[in-house]
CSV table of C-alpha atoms in Angstrom, one decimal:
chain,number,residue,atom,x,y,z
A,25,UNK,CA,4.0,-6.5,-11.5
A,26,UNK,CA,3.5,-4.7,-14.9
A,27,UNK,CA,2.2,-1.4,-15.4
A,28,UNK,CA,0.5,0.0,-18.1
A,29,UNK,CA,2.1,2.6,-20.1
A,30,UNK,CA,0.4,5.4,-21.8
A,31,UNK,CA,0.5,4.0,-25.5
A,32,UNK,CA,2.9,6.0,-27.9
A,33,UNK,CA,1.2,9.1,-28.8
A,34,UNK,CA,2.3,8.6,-32.3
A,35,UNK,CA,0.3,5.2,-32.7
A,36,UNK,CA,-2.9,6.9,-33.5
A,37,UNK,CA,-1.2,9.0,-36.0
A,38,UNK,CA,0.4,5.8,-38.1
A,39,UNK,CA,-2.9,4.1,-37.8
A,40,UNK,CA,-4.4,7.4,-39.7
A,41,UNK,CA,-7.0,9.7,-38.7
A,42,UNK,CA,-10.0,9.0,-36.5
A,43,UNK,CA,-10.6,8.2,-33.0
A,44,UNK,CA,-8.0,6.2,-31.1
A,45,UNK,CA,-8.8,2.7,-30.2
A,46,UNK,CA,-11.1,2.4,-27.3
A,47,UNK,CA,-8.1,0.2,-25.3
A,48,UNK,CA,-5.7,2.8,-26.0
A,49,UNK,CA,-8.2,5.3,-24.2
A,50,UNK,CA,-8.4,3.0,-21.4
A,51,UNK,CA,-4.8,2.8,-20.9
A,52,UNK,CA,-4.5,6.3,-21.0
A,53,UNK,CA,-7.3,7.1,-18.5
A,54,UNK,CA,-6.2,4.1,-16.2
A,55,UNK,CA,-2.6,5.4,-16.5
A,56,UNK,CA,-3.5,9.0,-15.3
A,57,UNK,CA,-5.5,7.7,-12.4
A,58,UNK,CA,-2.8,5.8,-11.4
A,59,UNK,CA,-0.5,8.5,-11.3
A,60,UNK,CA,-2.7,10.7,-9.3
A,61,UNK,CA,-3.2,7.7,-6.6
A,62,UNK,CA,0.7,7.2,-6.7
A,63,UNK,CA,1.0,11.0,-6.0
A,64,UNK,CA,-1.6,10.8,-3.2
A,65,UNK,CA,-3.7,13.3,-5.0
A,66,UNK,CA,-7.4,13.2,-5.2
A,67,UNK,CA,-8.5,11.6,-8.5
A,68,UNK,CA,-11.2,14.1,-10.1
A,69,UNK,CA,-12.6,14.2,-13.6
A,70,UNK,CA,-10.6,17.4,-14.2
A,71,UNK,CA,-7.3,15.8,-13.1
A,72,UNK,CA,-7.8,12.7,-14.9
A,73,UNK,CA,-8.9,14.8,-18.4
A,74,UNK,CA,-5.5,16.7,-17.6
A,75,UNK,CA,-3.4,13.9,-17.2
A,76,UNK,CA,-4.8,11.6,-19.8
A,77,UNK,CA,-5.6,13.7,-22.5
A,78,UNK,CA,-8.9,12.2,-23.1
A,79,UNK,CA,-11.7,14.3,-23.6
A,80,UNK,CA,-14.1,15.1,-20.7
A,81,UNK,CA,-16.8,13.3,-22.8
A,82,UNK,CA,-14.7,10.3,-23.9
A,83,UNK,CA,-14.0,9.8,-20.0
A,84,UNK,CA,-17.7,10.2,-18.7
A,85,UNK,CA,-18.6,7.7,-21.7
A,86,UNK,CA,-16.3,5.3,-20.5
A,87,UNK,CA,-16.2,5.7,-16.7
A,88,UNK,CA,-19.5,7.3,-15.4
A,89,UNK,CA,-18.1,7.5,-11.7
A,90,UNK,CA,-14.6,8.0,-10.6
A,91,UNK,CA,-15.4,5.3,-7.9
A,92,UNK,CA,-15.1,2.6,-10.3
A,93,UNK,CA,-12.1,4.1,-12.2
A,94,UNK,CA,-10.0,4.2,-9.0
A,95,UNK,CA,-11.2,0.7,-8.1
A,96,UNK,CA,-9.9,-0.4,-11.7
A,97,UNK,CA,-6.7,1.6,-11.3
A,98,UNK,CA,-6.0,0.0,-8.2
A,99,UNK,CA,-6.2,-3.2,-10.0
A,100,UNK,CA,-3.9,-2.6,-12.8
A,101,UNK,CA,-1.2,-5.1,-13.2
A,102,UNK,CA,-3.2,-7.7,-11.1
A,103,UNK,CA,-5.1,-10.5,-12.7
A,104,UNK,CA,-7.4,-13.3,-11.6
A,105,UNK,CA,-5.3,-16.1,-10.8
A,106,UNK,CA,-5.2,-19.7,-12.7
A,107,UNK,CA,-7.4,-22.3,-12.2
A,108,UNK,CA,-6.3,-24.9,-9.3
A,109,UNK,CA,-5.8,-28.5,-10.7
A,110,UNK,CA,-8.0,-30.6,-9.1
A,111,UNK,CA,-7.6,-33.6,-10.8
A,112,UNK,CA,-4.5,-35.0,-8.6
A,113,UNK,CA,-4.9,-38.1,-6.7
A,114,UNK,CA,-6.4,-37.3,-3.3
A,115,UNK,CA,-5.8,-35.1,-0.5
A,116,UNK,CA,-2.1,-34.6,-0.9
A,117,UNK,CA,-2.2,-33.8,-4.6
A,118,UNK,CA,-5.0,-31.2,-3.6
A,119,UNK,CA,-3.1,-30.0,-0.8
A,120,UNK,CA,0.1,-29.4,-2.8
A,121,UNK,CA,-1.9,-27.6,-5.5
A,122,UNK,CA,-3.8,-25.0,-3.0
A,123,UNK,CA,-0.4,-24.3,-1.2
A,124,UNK,CA,1.4,-23.6,-4.4
A,125,UNK,CA,-1.1,-21.3,-5.6
A,126,UNK,CA,-1.2,-19.5,-2.5
A,127,UNK,CA,2.3,-19.3,-1.3
A,128,UNK,CA,3.4,-18.8,-5.0
A,129,UNK,CA,1.0,-16.1,-5.6
A,130,UNK,CA,3.0,-13.0,-6.6
A,131,UNK,CA,1.1,-10.8,-4.4
A,132,UNK,CA,2.2,-12.8,-1.3
A,133,UNK,CA,5.6,-13.5,-2.8
A,134,UNK,CA,8.5,-11.5,-3.8
A,135,UNK,CA,6.9,-8.0,-2.9
A,136,UNK,CA,8.7,-5.7,-4.5
A,137,UNK,CA,8.7,-2.4,-2.3
A,138,UNK,CA,6.8,-0.7,-5.4
A,139,UNK,CA,4.0,-3.2,-5.0
A,140,UNK,CA,4.1,-3.0,-1.2
A,141,UNK,CA,3.4,0.9,-1.3
A,142,UNK,CA,0.7,0.6,-3.8
A,143,UNK,CA,-1.1,-1.7,-1.6
A,144,UNK,CA,-0.8,0.4,1.3
A,145,UNK,CA,-2.4,3.4,-0.7
A,146,UNK,CA,-5.2,0.7,-1.7
A,147,UNK,CA,-6.2,0.2,1.9
A,148,UNK,CA,-5.7,3.7,2.6
A,149,UNK,CA,-8.5,5.0,0.0
A,150,UNK,CA,-10.6,2.1,0.8
A,151,UNK,CA,-11.0,2.7,4.5
A,152,UNK,CA,-11.5,6.4,3.3
A,153,UNK,CA,-14.6,5.5,1.0
A,154,UNK,CA,-16.8,2.6,1.7
A,155,UNK,CA,-18.6,2.9,-1.9
A,156,UNK,CA,-14.8,2.3,-3.6
A,157,UNK,CA,-14.4,-0.5,-1.0
A,158,UNK,CA,-17.6,-2.3,-1.9
A,159,UNK,CA,-16.7,-1.5,-5.5
A,160,UNK,CA,-13.5,-3.0,-5.5
A,161,UNK,CA,-14.4,-6.0,-3.5
A,162,UNK,CA,-17.2,-6.8,-5.9
A,163,UNK,CA,-15.4,-5.9,-9.1
A,164,UNK,CA,-11.9,-7.1,-8.3
A,165,UNK,CA,-11.3,-9.0,-4.9
A,166,UNK,CA,-14.1,-11.4,-5.2
A,167,UNK,CA,-13.3,-12.1,-8.9
A,168,UNK,CA,-9.6,-13.4,-7.7
A,169,UNK,CA,-11.3,-15.5,-5.1
A,170,UNK,CA,-13.0,-17.6,-7.9
A,171,UNK,CA,-10.3,-20.4,-8.6
A,172,UNK,CA,-9.4,-21.2,-5.0
A,173,UNK,CA,-13.0,-21.2,-4.0
A,174,UNK,CA,-13.8,-23.5,-6.8
A,175,UNK,CA,-11.2,-25.9,-5.8
A,176,UNK,CA,-12.4,-26.1,-2.4
A,177,UNK,CA,-15.6,-26.7,-3.7
A,178,UNK,CA,-14.1,-29.7,-6.0
A,179,UNK,CA,-12.3,-31.0,-2.5
A,180,UNK,CA,-15.8,-30.8,-1.1
A,181,UNK,CA,-17.5,-32.9,-3.7
A,182,UNK,CA,-14.8,-35.6,-3.8
A,183,UNK,CA,-14.7,-36.0,-0.1
A,184,UNK,CA,-11.4,-34.6,0.8
A,185,UNK,CA,-12.7,-31.5,2.4
A,186,UNK,CA,-15.7,-31.8,5.0
A,187,UNK,CA,-19.2,-31.8,3.4
A,188,UNK,CA,-20.4,-28.9,5.3
A,189,UNK,CA,-17.4,-26.7,4.6
A,190,UNK,CA,-18.1,-23.2,4.8
A,191,UNK,CA,-15.8,-22.1,1.7
A,192,UNK,CA,-16.2,-18.5,1.8
A,193,UNK,CA,-15.3,-18.6,5.6
A,194,UNK,CA,-12.2,-20.7,4.8
A,195,UNK,CA,-10.8,-18.5,2.1
A,196,UNK,CA,-11.4,-15.5,4.6
A,197,UNK,CA,-9.5,-17.3,7.3
A,198,UNK,CA,-6.0,-18.0,4.9
A,199,UNK,CA,-6.4,-14.8,3.2
A,200,UNK,CA,-7.1,-12.9,6.6
A,201,UNK,CA,-4.1,-14.4,7.7
A,202,UNK,CA,-2.2,-12.8,5.0
A,203,UNK,CA,-3.9,-9.4,5.3
A,204,UNK,CA,-3.1,-9.5,9.0
A,205,UNK,CA,0.7,-9.4,8.3
A,206,UNK,CA,0.6,-6.3,6.1
A,207,UNK,CA,-2.1,-4.3,7.9
A,208,UNK,CA,-1.8,-5.2,11.6
A,209,UNK,CA,1.7,-6.6,12.2
A,210,UNK,CA,3.4,-4.2,9.7
A,211,UNK,CA,5.4,-7.1,8.6
A,212,UNK,CA,6.4,-7.6,4.7
A,213,UNK,CA,6.2,-10.5,2.6
A,214,UNK,CA,10.2,-10.2,1.8
A,215,UNK,CA,10.5,-11.4,5.6
A,216,UNK,CA,11.0,-15.3,5.8
A,217,UNK,CA,9.5,-15.3,9.4
A,218,UNK,CA,6.3,-13.5,8.0
A,219,UNK,CA,6.2,-16.0,5.0
A,220,UNK,CA,6.9,-19.0,7.6
A,221,UNK,CA,3.8,-17.6,9.9
A,222,UNK,CA,1.4,-17.5,6.7
A,223,UNK,CA,2.4,-20.9,5.9
A,224,UNK,CA,1.8,-22.0,9.5
A,225,UNK,CA,-1.6,-20.4,9.5
A,226,UNK,CA,-2.5,-22.2,6.3
A,227,UNK,CA,-1.3,-25.4,7.5
A,228,UNK,CA,-3.8,-24.8,10.6
A,229,UNK,CA,-6.7,-23.9,8.4
A,230,UNK,CA,-6.4,-26.7,5.9
A,231,UNK,CA,-6.3,-29.2,8.8
A,232,UNK,CA,-9.5,-27.5,9.9
A,233,UNK,CA,-10.9,-27.9,6.4
A,234,UNK,CA,-10.1,-31.7,5.7
A,235,UNK,CA,-12.9,-34.1,6.1
B,16,UNK,CA,-16.7,2.1,24.0
B,17,UNK,CA,-15.9,4.6,26.6
B,18,UNK,CA,-14.1,7.7,25.5
B,19,UNK,CA,-11.8,10.0,27.6
B,20,UNK,CA,-13.4,13.3,28.2
B,21,UNK,CA,-11.4,16.3,29.3
B,22,UNK,CA,-11.3,16.4,33.1
B,23,UNK,CA,-13.3,19.2,34.7
B,24,UNK,CA,-11.3,22.2,34.8
B,25,UNK,CA,-12.6,23.1,38.1
B,26,UNK,CA,-10.8,20.0,39.3
B,27,UNK,CA,-7.6,21.3,40.1
B,28,UNK,CA,-8.9,24.4,41.3
B,29,UNK,CA,-10.7,22.7,44.1
B,30,UNK,CA,-7.7,20.6,45.0
B,31,UNK,CA,-5.9,23.6,45.5
B,32,UNK,CA,-2.8,25.2,43.8
B,33,UNK,CA,-0.1,23.2,42.3
B,34,UNK,CA,0.5,21.2,39.2
B,35,UNK,CA,-2.5,19.2,38.1
B,36,UNK,CA,-2.2,15.6,38.5
B,37,UNK,CA,-0.3,13.3,35.8
B,38,UNK,CA,-3.5,11.5,34.7
B,39,UNK,CA,-5.2,14.5,34.4
B,40,UNK,CA,-2.7,15.7,31.9
B,41,UNK,CA,-2.4,12.6,30.3
B,42,UNK,CA,-6.2,12.6,29.7
B,43,UNK,CA,-6.2,16.0,28.2
B,44,UNK,CA,-3.3,15.3,26.0
B,45,UNK,CA,-5.2,11.9,24.6
B,46,UNK,CA,-8.4,13.7,24.3
B,47,UNK,CA,-6.8,16.8,22.3
B,48,UNK,CA,-4.7,14.2,20.0
B,49,UNK,CA,-8.1,11.8,19.5
B,50,UNK,CA,-10.1,15.3,18.6
B,51,UNK,CA,-7.5,15.9,15.7
B,52,UNK,CA,-7.5,12.3,14.6
B,53,UNK,CA,-11.5,12.7,14.4
B,54,UNK,CA,-11.4,15.8,12.7
B,55,UNK,CA,-8.7,14.2,10.2
B,56,UNK,CA,-6.1,16.7,11.2
B,57,UNK,CA,-2.8,15.9,11.4
B,58,UNK,CA,-1.5,15.6,15.1
B,59,UNK,CA,1.4,18.2,15.6
B,60,UNK,CA,2.8,19.3,18.8
B,61,UNK,CA,1.4,22.9,18.4
B,62,UNK,CA,-1.8,21.6,17.7
B,63,UNK,CA,-2.1,19.2,20.6
B,64,UNK,CA,-0.7,22.0,22.8
B,65,UNK,CA,-3.5,24.4,21.7
B,66,UNK,CA,-6.0,21.9,22.1
B,67,UNK,CA,-5.1,20.3,25.4
B,68,UNK,CA,-4.0,23.7,27.3
B,69,UNK,CA,-1.1,21.4,28.4
B,70,UNK,CA,2.3,23.3,28.0
B,71,UNK,CA,4.4,22.3,25.4
B,72,UNK,CA,7.5,21.3,28.0
B,73,UNK,CA,4.8,19.1,29.8
B,74,UNK,CA,3.9,17.7,26.4
B,75,UNK,CA,7.3,16.5,25.4
B,76,UNK,CA,8.1,15.3,28.8
B,77,UNK,CA,5.3,12.8,28.9
B,78,UNK,CA,5.0,12.2,25.0
B,79,UNK,CA,8.5,12.6,23.5
B,80,UNK,CA,7.2,11.6,20.1
B,81,UNK,CA,4.1,12.2,18.6
B,82,UNK,CA,4.3,8.7,17.0
B,83,UNK,CA,3.7,7.1,20.6
B,84,UNK,CA,0.9,9.6,21.5
B,85,UNK,CA,-1.0,9.2,18.3
B,86,UNK,CA,-0.7,5.0,18.8
B,87,UNK,CA,-2.0,5.7,22.5
B,88,UNK,CA,-5.0,7.9,21.4
B,89,UNK,CA,-6.1,5.4,18.9
B,90,UNK,CA,-6.1,2.6,21.7
B,91,UNK,CA,-8.4,5.0,24.1
B,92,UNK,CA,-11.4,3.2,25.3
B,93,UNK,CA,-9.9,-0.3,24.5
B,94,UNK,CA,-8.4,-2.6,27.2
B,95,UNK,CA,-6.8,-5.8,27.1
B,96,UNK,CA,-9.2,-8.7,27.7
B,97,UNK,CA,-9.7,-11.1,30.8
B,98,UNK,CA,-7.9,-14.0,30.8
B,99,UNK,CA,-9.5,-16.8,29.4
B,100,UNK,CA,-10.4,-19.5,32.0
B,101,UNK,CA,-8.5,-22.5,31.0
B,102,UNK,CA,-9.6,-25.1,34.1
B,103,UNK,CA,-12.6,-26.1,32.7
B,104,UNK,CA,-13.3,-29.9,31.6
B,105,UNK,CA,-11.5,-31.0,28.9
B,106,UNK,CA,-11.9,-29.5,25.0
B,107,UNK,CA,-15.3,-28.5,24.9
B,108,UNK,CA,-14.8,-26.3,28.0
B,109,UNK,CA,-11.6,-24.7,26.6
B,110,UNK,CA,-13.5,-24.0,23.1
B,111,UNK,CA,-16.6,-23.0,25.1
B,112,UNK,CA,-14.3,-20.2,26.9
B,113,UNK,CA,-12.1,-19.5,23.5
B,114,UNK,CA,-15.3,-18.6,21.6
B,115,UNK,CA,-17.1,-16.7,24.2
B,116,UNK,CA,-14.0,-14.4,24.5
B,117,UNK,CA,-13.9,-14.0,20.6
B,118,UNK,CA,-17.6,-13.8,19.7
B,119,UNK,CA,-18.1,-11.6,22.7
B,120,UNK,CA,-15.2,-9.2,22.1
B,121,UNK,CA,-16.7,-5.8,22.3
B,122,UNK,CA,-14.7,-4.7,19.4
B,123,UNK,CA,-16.4,-7.4,17.0
B,124,UNK,CA,-19.6,-7.3,18.8
B,125,UNK,CA,-22.1,-4.6,18.9
B,126,UNK,CA,-19.8,-2.3,16.8
B,127,UNK,CA,-21.4,1.2,16.9
B,128,UNK,CA,-21.0,3.4,14.0
B,129,UNK,CA,-18.7,5.4,15.9
B,130,UNK,CA,-16.3,2.3,16.9
B,131,UNK,CA,-16.2,1.6,12.9
B,132,UNK,CA,-15.4,4.9,12.0
B,133,UNK,CA,-12.5,5.3,14.7
B,134,UNK,CA,-11.4,1.8,13.3
B,135,UNK,CA,-11.2,3.0,9.6
B,136,UNK,CA,-9.4,5.9,10.8
B,137,UNK,CA,-6.7,3.8,12.6
B,138,UNK,CA,-6.2,1.8,9.6
B,139,UNK,CA,-5.7,4.7,7.7
B,140,UNK,CA,-3.1,6.3,9.6
B,141,UNK,CA,-0.9,3.2,10.2
B,142,UNK,CA,-1.2,2.5,6.6
B,143,UNK,CA,0.3,5.7,5.9
B,144,UNK,CA,2.9,5.8,8.5
B,145,UNK,CA,4.9,2.2,9.3
B,146,UNK,CA,6.3,3.8,12.4
B,147,UNK,CA,3.4,4.4,13.8
B,148,UNK,CA,1.8,0.9,12.4
B,149,UNK,CA,4.9,-0.9,14.4
B,150,UNK,CA,4.4,1.4,17.7
B,151,UNK,CA,0.7,0.7,17.6
B,152,UNK,CA,1.3,-3.2,17.1
B,153,UNK,CA,4.1,-3.6,20.0
B,154,UNK,CA,2.2,-1.4,22.4
B,155,UNK,CA,-1.1,-2.1,22.0
B,156,UNK,CA,-2.4,-4.9,19.3
B,157,UNK,CA,0.2,-7.5,20.7
B,158,UNK,CA,-0.5,-6.6,24.4
B,159,UNK,CA,-4.1,-7.6,23.6
B,160,UNK,CA,-3.3,-11.0,22.1
B,161,UNK,CA,-1.8,-12.2,25.3
B,162,UNK,CA,-4.8,-13.9,27.1
B,163,UNK,CA,-5.8,-16.0,24.0
B,164,UNK,CA,-2.4,-16.7,23.2
B,165,UNK,CA,-2.1,-18.0,26.6
B,166,UNK,CA,-5.1,-19.9,26.4
B,167,UNK,CA,-3.9,-21.6,23.4
B,168,UNK,CA,-0.6,-22.5,25.1
B,169,UNK,CA,-2.2,-24.1,28.1
B,170,UNK,CA,-4.6,-26.1,25.6
B,171,UNK,CA,-1.6,-27.3,24.1
B,172,UNK,CA,0.0,-28.4,27.3
B,173,UNK,CA,-3.3,-30.2,28.5
B,174,UNK,CA,-3.1,-32.1,25.2
B,175,UNK,CA,-6.2,-30.7,24.0
B,176,UNK,CA,-4.3,-28.6,20.9
B,177,UNK,CA,-1.7,-30.0,18.7
B,178,UNK,CA,1.7,-30.3,20.6
B,179,UNK,CA,3.1,-28.6,17.6
B,180,UNK,CA,0.6,-25.9,17.3
B,181,UNK,CA,1.9,-22.4,16.2
B,182,UNK,CA,0.1,-20.4,18.5
B,183,UNK,CA,0.6,-17.0,16.8
B,184,UNK,CA,-0.2,-18.3,13.4
B,185,UNK,CA,-3.5,-19.8,15.1
B,186,UNK,CA,-4.4,-16.1,16.3
B,187,UNK,CA,-3.4,-14.5,13.1
B,188,UNK,CA,-5.7,-16.8,11.5
B,189,UNK,CA,-8.7,-15.8,13.6
B,190,UNK,CA,-8.1,-12.2,14.0
B,191,UNK,CA,-7.2,-12.1,10.2
B,192,UNK,CA,-10.7,-13.3,9.3
B,193,UNK,CA,-12.4,-10.6,11.5
B,194,UNK,CA,-10.1,-8.0,10.1
B,195,UNK,CA,-10.9,-9.3,6.4
B,196,UNK,CA,-14.7,-8.8,7.1
B,197,UNK,CA,-14.1,-5.1,8.0
B,198,UNK,CA,-11.2,-4.3,5.7
B,199,UNK,CA,-11.3,-6.3,2.4
B,200,UNK,CA,-15.1,-7.4,2.4
B,201,UNK,CA,-16.2,-3.9,3.8
B,202,UNK,CA,-18.8,-5.6,6.0
B,203,UNK,CA,-20.0,-4.7,9.3
B,204,UNK,CA,-20.3,-6.9,12.6
B,205,UNK,CA,-23.6,-5.6,12.9
B,206,UNK,CA,-24.7,-7.6,9.9
B,207,UNK,CA,-25.9,-11.2,10.9
B,208,UNK,CA,-24.1,-12.6,7.7
B,209,UNK,CA,-20.9,-11.3,8.8
B,210,UNK,CA,-20.9,-12.7,12.3
B,211,UNK,CA,-21.7,-16.0,10.8
B,212,UNK,CA,-18.8,-16.1,8.5
B,213,UNK,CA,-16.5,-15.1,11.4
B,214,UNK,CA,-17.9,-17.9,13.5
B,215,UNK,CA,-17.5,-20.3,10.5
B,216,UNK,CA,-13.8,-19.2,10.2
B,217,UNK,CA,-13.2,-19.7,13.7
B,218,UNK,CA,-15.0,-23.3,13.8
B,219,UNK,CA,-12.6,-24.3,10.9
B,220,UNK,CA,-9.4,-22.8,12.3
B,221,UNK,CA,-10.2,-24.3,16.0
B,222,UNK,CA,-10.4,-27.5,14.0
B,223,UNK,CA,-7.2,-27.2,12.6
B,224,UNK,CA,-5.8,-26.4,16.0
B,225,UNK,CA,-7.0,-29.4,17.7
B,226,UNK,CA,-4.6,-32.4,18.7
């Protein structure tokens, strides 16, 4: 997982006078918000201003609400997964592609202590704030589901998956089994037993999805 | 969901002198811990003593660790579900019994605002404290899985479910789909769309479990 770092303060100077570029401001703002989250401090306008060196006006212009800023900060370092290849030969190829995408996802794979800490922090924050939860869902999680759901749709059209398959519910069952390990069992994906259980759950759901 | 109330303070007096009964002490201690949890205050020995009127010695004797006390308090009002009838006729009867048990479970059913608040509080606490998470898992959640897992085992033995079925992974996928609604989507089981999605996920997983 890569983290944004505050851009080199000298960069703006070297580029000559004028306002720093927008992406620089964003990086500074997100890094300041993330530092507060990691320190388990409330993310307030005053603290982000103090931590980022960005003016209050610039902060408000870019992030009119702290909720969306926190949601974006929680998502730093995560990206939308690549599209899943769906042009392989038959059910076996689609299965391989889906399994590889899920079991090879870095967020379920070699989970570093760091990533897990950030994950636990994210869940705490969204459980405390439904508005943040909805913002994070719609602007981040829902987006990351796209490639897998599109692959399921192709599988349905190609007659590999059931014609009446509920694509969203399929994803919920698979992702739910993963979240369950971390949130309810308190297990880690570093543990081979956890990874075996996730794979077994995926096998069961996949069988249930087949035409 | 029923909540324990502090027992009538007059009861001990009416029963005559002597130490209050053990279950009375437990009720007072659990109610005090729960009041602190609901007020989002840290559960400490001093606060539980003050809130319950139980002596520090009696508290330590009954709950040597605050972790197990908090786990028990979070579970107040929840019980282990009834065993699932598995002697019906064939796959259809088992399916009906499992679906009724899951979709009729009060924790997934008519979720009152109150229950949902308590649920969110539970998740926040376990994400902040791995020891509590593990204690709550082993002493409470794992116990509640028993009836469903035993029904799956019977289904496997009777040849209704796959002979190699991973019973734990099956449960994880089903329960995971439910948790996913509340924790990731931020939806409520009061919403018919959420309930429909959970039912669809259950249909998919069940199909994948069949022999």
